[in-house]
Coordinates of C-alpha atoms in Angstrom, one line a residue:
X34 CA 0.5 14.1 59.5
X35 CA 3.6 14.3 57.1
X36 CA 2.6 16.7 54.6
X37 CA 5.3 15.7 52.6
X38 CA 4.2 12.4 51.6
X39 CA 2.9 11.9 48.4
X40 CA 1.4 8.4 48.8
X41 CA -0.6 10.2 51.6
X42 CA -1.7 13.4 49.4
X43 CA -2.4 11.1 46.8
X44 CA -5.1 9.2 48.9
X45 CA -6.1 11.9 50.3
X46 CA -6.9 12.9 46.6
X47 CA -8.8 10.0 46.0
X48 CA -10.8 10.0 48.9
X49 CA -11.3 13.4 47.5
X50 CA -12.9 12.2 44.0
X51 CA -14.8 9.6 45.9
X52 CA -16.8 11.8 47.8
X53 CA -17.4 14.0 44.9
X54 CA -18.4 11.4 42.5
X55 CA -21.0 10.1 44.8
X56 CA -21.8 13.6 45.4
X57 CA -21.6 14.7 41.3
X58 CA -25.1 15.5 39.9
X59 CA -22.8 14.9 36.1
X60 CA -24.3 10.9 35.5
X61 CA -23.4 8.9 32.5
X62 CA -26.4 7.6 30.3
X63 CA -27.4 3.8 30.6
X64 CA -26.1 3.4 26.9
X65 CA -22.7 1.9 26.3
X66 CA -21.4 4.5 24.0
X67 CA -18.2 2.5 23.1
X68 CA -19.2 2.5 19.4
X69 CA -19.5 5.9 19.4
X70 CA -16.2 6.3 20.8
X71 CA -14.4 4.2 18.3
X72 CA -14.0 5.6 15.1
X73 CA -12.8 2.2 13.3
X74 CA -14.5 -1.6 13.6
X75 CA -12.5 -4.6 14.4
X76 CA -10.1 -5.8 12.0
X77 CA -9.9 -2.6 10.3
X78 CA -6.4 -0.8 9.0
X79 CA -4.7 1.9 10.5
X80 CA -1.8 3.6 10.0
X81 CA 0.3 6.4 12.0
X82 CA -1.8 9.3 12.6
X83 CA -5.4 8.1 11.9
X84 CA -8.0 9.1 15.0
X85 CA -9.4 6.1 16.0
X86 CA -11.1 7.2 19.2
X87 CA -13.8 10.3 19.3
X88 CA -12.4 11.9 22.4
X89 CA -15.1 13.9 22.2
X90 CA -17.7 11.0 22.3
X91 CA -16.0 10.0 25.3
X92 CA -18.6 8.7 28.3
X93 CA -17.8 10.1 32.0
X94 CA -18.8 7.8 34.6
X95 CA -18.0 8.5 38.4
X96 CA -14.4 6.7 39.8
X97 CA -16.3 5.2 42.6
X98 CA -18.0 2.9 40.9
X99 CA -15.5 2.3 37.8
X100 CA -12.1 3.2 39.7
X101 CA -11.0 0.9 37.0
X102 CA -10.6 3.5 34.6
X103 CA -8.3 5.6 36.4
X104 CA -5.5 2.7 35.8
X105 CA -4.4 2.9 32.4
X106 CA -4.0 7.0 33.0
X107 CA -1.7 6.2 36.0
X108 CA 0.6 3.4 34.9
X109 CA 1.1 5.2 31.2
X110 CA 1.9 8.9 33.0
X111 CA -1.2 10.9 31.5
X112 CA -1.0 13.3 34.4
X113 CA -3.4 15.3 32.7
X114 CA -6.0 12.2 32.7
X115 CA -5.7 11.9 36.3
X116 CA -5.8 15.7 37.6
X117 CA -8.8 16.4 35.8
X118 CA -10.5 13.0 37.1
X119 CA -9.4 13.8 40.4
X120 CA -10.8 17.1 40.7
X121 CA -14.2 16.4 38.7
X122 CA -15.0 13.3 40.2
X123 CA -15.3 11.6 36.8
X124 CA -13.4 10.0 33.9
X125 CA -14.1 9.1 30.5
X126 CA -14.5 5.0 30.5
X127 CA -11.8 3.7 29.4
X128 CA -12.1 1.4 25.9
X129 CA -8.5 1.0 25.3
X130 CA -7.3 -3.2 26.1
X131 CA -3.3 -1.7 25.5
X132 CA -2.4 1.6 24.8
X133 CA 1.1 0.4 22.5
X134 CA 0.6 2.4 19.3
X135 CA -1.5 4.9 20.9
X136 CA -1.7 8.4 22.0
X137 CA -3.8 10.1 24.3
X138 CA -6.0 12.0 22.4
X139 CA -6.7 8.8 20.2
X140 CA -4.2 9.2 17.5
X141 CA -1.9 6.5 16.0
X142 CA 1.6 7.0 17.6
X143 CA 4.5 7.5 15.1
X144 CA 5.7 4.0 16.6
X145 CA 3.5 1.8 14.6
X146 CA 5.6 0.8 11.4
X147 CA 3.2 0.1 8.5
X148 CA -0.5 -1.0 8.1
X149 CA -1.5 -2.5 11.7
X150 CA -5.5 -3.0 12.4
X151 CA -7.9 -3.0 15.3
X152 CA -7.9 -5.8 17.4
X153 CA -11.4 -5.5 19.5
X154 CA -11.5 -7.7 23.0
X155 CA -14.6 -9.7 24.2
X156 CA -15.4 -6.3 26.5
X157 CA -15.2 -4.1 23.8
X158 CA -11.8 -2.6 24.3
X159 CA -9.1 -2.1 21.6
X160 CA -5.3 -2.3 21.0
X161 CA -3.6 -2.1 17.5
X162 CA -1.6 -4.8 16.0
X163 CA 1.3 -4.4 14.0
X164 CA 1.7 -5.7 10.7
X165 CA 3.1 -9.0 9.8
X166 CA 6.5 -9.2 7.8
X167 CA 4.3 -10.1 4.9
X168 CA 0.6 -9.0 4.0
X169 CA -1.5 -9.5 0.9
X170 CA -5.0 -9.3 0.4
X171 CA -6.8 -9.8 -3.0
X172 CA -9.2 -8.2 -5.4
X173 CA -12.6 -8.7 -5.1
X174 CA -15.4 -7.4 -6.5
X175 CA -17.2 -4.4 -5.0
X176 CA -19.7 -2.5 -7.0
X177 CA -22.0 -3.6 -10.1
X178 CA -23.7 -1.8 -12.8
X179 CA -26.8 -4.0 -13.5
X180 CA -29.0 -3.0 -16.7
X181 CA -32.4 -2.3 -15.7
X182 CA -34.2 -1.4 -19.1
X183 CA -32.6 2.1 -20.3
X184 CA -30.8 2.4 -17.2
X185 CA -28.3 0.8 -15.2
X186 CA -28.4 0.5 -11.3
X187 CA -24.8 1.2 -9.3
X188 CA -24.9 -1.3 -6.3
X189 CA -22.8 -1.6 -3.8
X190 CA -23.2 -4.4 -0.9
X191 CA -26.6 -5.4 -2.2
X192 CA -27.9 -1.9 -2.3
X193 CA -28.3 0.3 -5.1
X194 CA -27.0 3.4 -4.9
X195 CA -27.3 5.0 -7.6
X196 CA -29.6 4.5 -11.1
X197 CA -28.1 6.3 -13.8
X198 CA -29.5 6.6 -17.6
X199 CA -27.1 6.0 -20.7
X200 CA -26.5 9.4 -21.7
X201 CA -25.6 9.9 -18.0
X202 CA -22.4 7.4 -18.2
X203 CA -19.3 9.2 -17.5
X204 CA -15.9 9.4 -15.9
X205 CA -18.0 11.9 -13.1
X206 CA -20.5 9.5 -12.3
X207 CA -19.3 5.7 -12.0
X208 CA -15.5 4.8 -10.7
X209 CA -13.8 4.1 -13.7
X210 CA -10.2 3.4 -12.5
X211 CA -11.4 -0.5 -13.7
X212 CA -13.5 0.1 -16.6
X213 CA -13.8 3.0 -18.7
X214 CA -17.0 4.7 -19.1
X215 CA -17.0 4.2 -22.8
X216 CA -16.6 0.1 -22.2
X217 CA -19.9 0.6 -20.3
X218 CA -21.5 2.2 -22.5
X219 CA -20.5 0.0 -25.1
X220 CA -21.8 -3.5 -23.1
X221 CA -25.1 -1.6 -21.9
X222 CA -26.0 -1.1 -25.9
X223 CA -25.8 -5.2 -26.1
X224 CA -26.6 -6.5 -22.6
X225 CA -29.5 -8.1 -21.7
X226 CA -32.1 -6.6 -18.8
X227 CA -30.5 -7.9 -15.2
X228 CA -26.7 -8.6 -16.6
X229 CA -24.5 -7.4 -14.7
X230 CA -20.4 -5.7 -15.1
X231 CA -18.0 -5.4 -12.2
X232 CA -16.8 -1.5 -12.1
X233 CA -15.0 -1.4 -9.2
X234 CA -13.1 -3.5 -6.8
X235 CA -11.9 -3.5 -3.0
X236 CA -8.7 -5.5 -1.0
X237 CA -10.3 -8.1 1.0
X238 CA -9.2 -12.1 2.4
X239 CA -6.3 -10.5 4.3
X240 CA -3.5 -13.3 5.2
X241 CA -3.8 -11.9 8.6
X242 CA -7.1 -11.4 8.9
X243 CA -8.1 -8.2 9.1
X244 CA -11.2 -6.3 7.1
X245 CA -11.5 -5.6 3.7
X246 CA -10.1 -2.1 2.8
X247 CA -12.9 -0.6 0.1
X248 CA -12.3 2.7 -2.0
X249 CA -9.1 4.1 -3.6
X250 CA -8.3 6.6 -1.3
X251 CA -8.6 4.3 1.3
X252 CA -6.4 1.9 0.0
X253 CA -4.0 4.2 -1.0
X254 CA -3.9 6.2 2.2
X255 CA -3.6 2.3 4.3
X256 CA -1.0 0.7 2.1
X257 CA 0.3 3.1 -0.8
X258 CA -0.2 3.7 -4.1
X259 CA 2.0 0.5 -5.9
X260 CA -0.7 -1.7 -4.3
X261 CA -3.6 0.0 -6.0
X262 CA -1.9 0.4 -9.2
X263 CA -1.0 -4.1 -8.8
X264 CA -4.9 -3.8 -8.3
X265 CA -5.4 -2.1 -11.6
X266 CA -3.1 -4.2 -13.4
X267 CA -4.5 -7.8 -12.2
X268 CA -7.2 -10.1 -13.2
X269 CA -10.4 -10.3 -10.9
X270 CA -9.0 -12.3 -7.6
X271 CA -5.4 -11.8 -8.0
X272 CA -3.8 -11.7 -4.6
X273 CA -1.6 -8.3 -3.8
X274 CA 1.2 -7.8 -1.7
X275 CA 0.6 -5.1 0.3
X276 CA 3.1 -4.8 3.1
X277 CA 7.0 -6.2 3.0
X278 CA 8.9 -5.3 5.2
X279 CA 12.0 -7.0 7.1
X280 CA 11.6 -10.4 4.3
X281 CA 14.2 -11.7 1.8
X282 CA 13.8 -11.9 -1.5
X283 CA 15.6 -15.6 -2.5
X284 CA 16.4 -16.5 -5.6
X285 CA 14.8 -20.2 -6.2
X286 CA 15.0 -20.7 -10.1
X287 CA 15.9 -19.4 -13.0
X288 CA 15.4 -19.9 -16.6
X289 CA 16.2 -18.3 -20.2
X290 CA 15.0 -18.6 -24.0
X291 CA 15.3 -16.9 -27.1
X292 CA 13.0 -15.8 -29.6
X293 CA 15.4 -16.8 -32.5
X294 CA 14.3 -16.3 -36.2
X295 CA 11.6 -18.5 -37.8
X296 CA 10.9 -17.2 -41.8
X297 CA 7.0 -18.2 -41.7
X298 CA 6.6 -15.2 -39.2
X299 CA 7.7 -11.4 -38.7
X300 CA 10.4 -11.7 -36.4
X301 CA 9.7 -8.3 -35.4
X302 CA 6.2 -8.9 -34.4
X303 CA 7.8 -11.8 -32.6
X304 CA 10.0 -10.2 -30.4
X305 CA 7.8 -7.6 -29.4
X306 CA 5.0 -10.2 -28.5
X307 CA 7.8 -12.0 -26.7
X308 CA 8.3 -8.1 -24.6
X309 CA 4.8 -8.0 -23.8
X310 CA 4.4 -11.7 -22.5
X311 CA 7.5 -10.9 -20.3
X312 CA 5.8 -7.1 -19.0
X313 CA 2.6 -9.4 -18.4
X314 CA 4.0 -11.9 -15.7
X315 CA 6.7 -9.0 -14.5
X316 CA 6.3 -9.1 -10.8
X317 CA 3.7 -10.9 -10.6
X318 CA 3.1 -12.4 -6.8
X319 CA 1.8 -15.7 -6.1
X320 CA 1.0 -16.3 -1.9
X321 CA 1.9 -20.0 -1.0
X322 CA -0.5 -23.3 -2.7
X323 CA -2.0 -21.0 -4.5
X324 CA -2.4 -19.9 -8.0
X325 CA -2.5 -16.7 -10.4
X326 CA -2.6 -14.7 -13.7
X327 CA -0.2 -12.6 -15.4
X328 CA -1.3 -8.7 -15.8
X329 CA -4.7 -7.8 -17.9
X330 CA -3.7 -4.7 -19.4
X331 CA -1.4 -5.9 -22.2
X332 CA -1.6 -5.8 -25.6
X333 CA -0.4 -8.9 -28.3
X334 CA -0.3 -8.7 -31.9
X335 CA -1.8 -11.7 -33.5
X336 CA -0.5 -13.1 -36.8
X337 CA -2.1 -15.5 -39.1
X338 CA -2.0 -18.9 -38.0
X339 CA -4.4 -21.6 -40.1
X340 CA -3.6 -24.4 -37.0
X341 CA -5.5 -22.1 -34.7
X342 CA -9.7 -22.5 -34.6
X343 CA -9.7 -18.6 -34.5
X344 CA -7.4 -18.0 -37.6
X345 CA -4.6 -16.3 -35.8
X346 CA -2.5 -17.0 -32.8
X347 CA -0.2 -14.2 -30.9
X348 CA 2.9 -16.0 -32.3
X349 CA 6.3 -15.2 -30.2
X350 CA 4.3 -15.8 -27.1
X351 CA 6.3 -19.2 -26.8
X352 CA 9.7 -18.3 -26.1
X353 CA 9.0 -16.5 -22.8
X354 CA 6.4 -19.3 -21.9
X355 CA 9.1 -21.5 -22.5
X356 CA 11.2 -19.5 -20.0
X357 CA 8.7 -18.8 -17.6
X358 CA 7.9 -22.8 -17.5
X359 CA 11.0 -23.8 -17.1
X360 CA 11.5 -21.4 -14.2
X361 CA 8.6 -22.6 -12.6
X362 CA 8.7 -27.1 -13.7
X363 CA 12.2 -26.7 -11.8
X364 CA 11.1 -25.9 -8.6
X365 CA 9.0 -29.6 -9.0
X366 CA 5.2 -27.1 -9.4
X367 CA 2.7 -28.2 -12.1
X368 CA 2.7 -27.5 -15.5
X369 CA 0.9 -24.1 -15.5
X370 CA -2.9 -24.0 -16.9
X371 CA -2.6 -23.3 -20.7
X372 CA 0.2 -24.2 -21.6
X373 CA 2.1 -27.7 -23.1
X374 CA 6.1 -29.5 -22.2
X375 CA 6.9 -28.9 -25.7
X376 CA 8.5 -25.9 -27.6
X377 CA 5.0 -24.1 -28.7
X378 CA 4.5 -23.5 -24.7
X379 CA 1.3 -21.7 -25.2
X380 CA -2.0 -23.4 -25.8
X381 CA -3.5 -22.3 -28.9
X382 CA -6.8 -20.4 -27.8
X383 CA -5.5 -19.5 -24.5
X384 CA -4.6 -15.4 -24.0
X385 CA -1.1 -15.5 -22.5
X386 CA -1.4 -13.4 -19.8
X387 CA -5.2 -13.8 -19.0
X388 CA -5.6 -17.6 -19.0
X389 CA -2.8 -19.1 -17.9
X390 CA -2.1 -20.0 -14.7
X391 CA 0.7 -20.4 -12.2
X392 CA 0.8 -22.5 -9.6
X393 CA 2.7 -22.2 -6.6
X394 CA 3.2 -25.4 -4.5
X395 CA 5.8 -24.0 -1.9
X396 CA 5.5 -22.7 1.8
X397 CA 6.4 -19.0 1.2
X398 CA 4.8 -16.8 -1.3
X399 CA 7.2 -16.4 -4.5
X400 CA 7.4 -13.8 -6.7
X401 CA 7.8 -13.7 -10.9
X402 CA 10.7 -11.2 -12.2
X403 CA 10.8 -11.3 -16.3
X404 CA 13.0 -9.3 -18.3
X405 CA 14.0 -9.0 -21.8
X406 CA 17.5 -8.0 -23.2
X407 CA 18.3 -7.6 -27.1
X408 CA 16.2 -7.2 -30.1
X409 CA 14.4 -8.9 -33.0
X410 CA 15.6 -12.8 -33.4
X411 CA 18.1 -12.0 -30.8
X412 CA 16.0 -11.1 -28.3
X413 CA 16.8 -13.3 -24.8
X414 CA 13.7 -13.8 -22.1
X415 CA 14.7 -13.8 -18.8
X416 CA 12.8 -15.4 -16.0
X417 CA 13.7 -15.3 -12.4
X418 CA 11.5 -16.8 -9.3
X419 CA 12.1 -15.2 -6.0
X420 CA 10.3 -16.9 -2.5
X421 CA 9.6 -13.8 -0.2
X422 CA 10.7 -15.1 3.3
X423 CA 10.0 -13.8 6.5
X424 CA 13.0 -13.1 8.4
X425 CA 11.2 -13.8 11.9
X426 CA 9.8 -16.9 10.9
X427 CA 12.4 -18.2 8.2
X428 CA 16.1 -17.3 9.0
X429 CA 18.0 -20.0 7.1
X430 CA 18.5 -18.7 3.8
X431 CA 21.8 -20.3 3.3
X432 CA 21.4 -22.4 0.3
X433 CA 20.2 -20.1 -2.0
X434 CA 21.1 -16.4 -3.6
X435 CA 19.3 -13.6 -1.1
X436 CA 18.5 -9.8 -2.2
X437 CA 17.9 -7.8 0.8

């Protein structure tokens, strides 16, 4: 026998494990423990570092009748993995489809750029999947207060989980990243028994799929904190951009106006409504054939108006709708919701930021820069629309301006 062949030690090494795993008195239980193994569901987000396998949950079955399980160990190099199944007799099953992105103790490798996700196979095995170029998600409701006589109920997914009385409101015991514990207090003293507020909100409907992504720490740990803040800016259902990487931003339209001076109204009220319109729709991101609001938490000064049903209209909201719809009507989109072709832009009754609504009719999701430069009557609203392209998928940026 040539003792210095290693194909021939390494069957004798085999043979070895073979005879001691029919020989091991070590059995695994009946139970598939592959969900106690995996620390994250299909679909869901990880990032480098997160442990998505419980090493220690791990099930041992003999190699003879899973010799299966030794292959991934072998072809990837885990020495370690394969001594100690040789010499035991046994090795943890394996629940891993491709091991690209991770390690061997069940980490995500440094490799992964970005938020990737689970991807779980029809036998239960995993691999991670990295990230499109472009990924948004939107914000959907996630947790209700519901008054229930002097109390309200906290649910969550259909289940209450909490059932707090008024006095026991606070910033300690409801999330109020979304409302402030003072605005519900104020709606329980005038809601009815079984109405209902929204109080917090989670990232779900994932362009690529993947699960929703509940809780801020969560959401700031998967994609980063500009994401959650978009979330706290935005309407109920606005989508979010949360991953960009290797796109073009391409400038698609552009528009301008100017708030000018008009003696019926303070100009100076006028401009800095006009400021406010333009921080309202300030990067705002619109996915393709879709639609969306401007920001929520903005604040207009109205001014007497007799034309308006309510007495008063946010006058100097006009010139930056007139910019902003100008941007958009020359890229060939509709007429946004709530506003009109001629040089009032806004609908009277409609809240400028809140109400109206953007269309966008193109193949690639766009997003709305505004800016503002000069002051009172001379103030000039700038409106730029950028198309966010994928660089994989759309290469040919030729014809138009391109910011890297």
């Amino acid at each position: 026998m040539d003792r210095h062949n290693p194909y021939l030690l390494i069957g004798i090494l085999i043979l070895l494990a073979i005879t001691s795993g029919v020989m091991c008195t070590q059995h695994a239980s009946s139970t598939d423990l592959t969900t106690q193994q995996l620390m994250n569901k299909n679909g869901s987000t990880v990032v480098s570092g997160d442990q998505v396998i419980d090493i220690s949950e791990m099930q041992k079955v003999p190699i003879f009748s899973a010799p299966q399980n030794l292959i991934r160990p072998l072809t990837s190099g885990d020495v370690v993995s394969v001594l100690t199944a040789l010499t035991t007799g046994t090795i943890p099953k394996d629940v891993v489809n491709n091991s690209k992105y991770l390690t061997s103790d069940g980490k995500i490798s440094d490799d992964l750029q970005g938020p990737g996700y689970i991807v779980t196979d029809d036998n239960g095995k995993i691999s991670v999947k990295e990230a499109d170029c472009i990924v948004w998600g939107y914000k959907l409701p996630y947790t209700y207060a519901v008054k229930d006589g002097d109390s309200i109920k906290v649910i969550q997914n259909n289940k209450t989980v909490k059932t707090l009385k008024e006095s026991e409101i606070s910033n300690e015991t409801v999330p109020t990243d979304f409302v402030s514990a003072s605005s519900l207090k104020e709606w329980f003293k005038t809601a009815q028994d079984g109405s209902n507020m929204t109080i917090d909100y989670y990232l779900g409907g994932f362009n690529d799929n993947r699960t929703g992504v509940y809780g801020k720490d969560k959401i700031i740990h998967d994609f980063g904190e500009e994401p959650y803040n978009y979330m706290r800016n935005y309407t109920p259902g606005a989508p979010v951009m949360v991953y960009d990487h290797n796109a073009s931003k391409v400038n698609v339209s552009s528009a301008v106006s100017v708030v000018e001076y008009l003696p019926e109204y303070p100009t100076e009220i006028r401009a800095a409504n006009a400021k406010e319109f333009a921080n309202g729709w300030n990067n705002t991101i619109i996915p393709p054939h879709e639609s969306a609001h401007g920001k929520e938490n903005v604040t207009f000064t109205s001014i007497a108006e007799a034309e308006a049903a309510s007495g008063s209209a946010t006058h100097g909201v006009c010139p930056p709708g007139r910019s902003l719809r100008d941007a958009i009507l020359s890229l060939g989109y509709p007429l946004p919701v709530g506003m009109s072709g001629a040089e009032e832009s806004i609908l009277y009754e409609y809240r400028p930021t809140i109400d109206v609504l953007v269309t966008n009719d193109g193949d690639y999701p766009i997003q709305i820069v505004m800016w503002t430069e000069g002051e009172s009557g001379d103030t000039h609203i700038y409106t730029t629309i950028y198309e966010l392209r994928d660089n994989n998928t759309y290469p040919d940026t030729s014809n138009s301006t391109e910011e890297e």
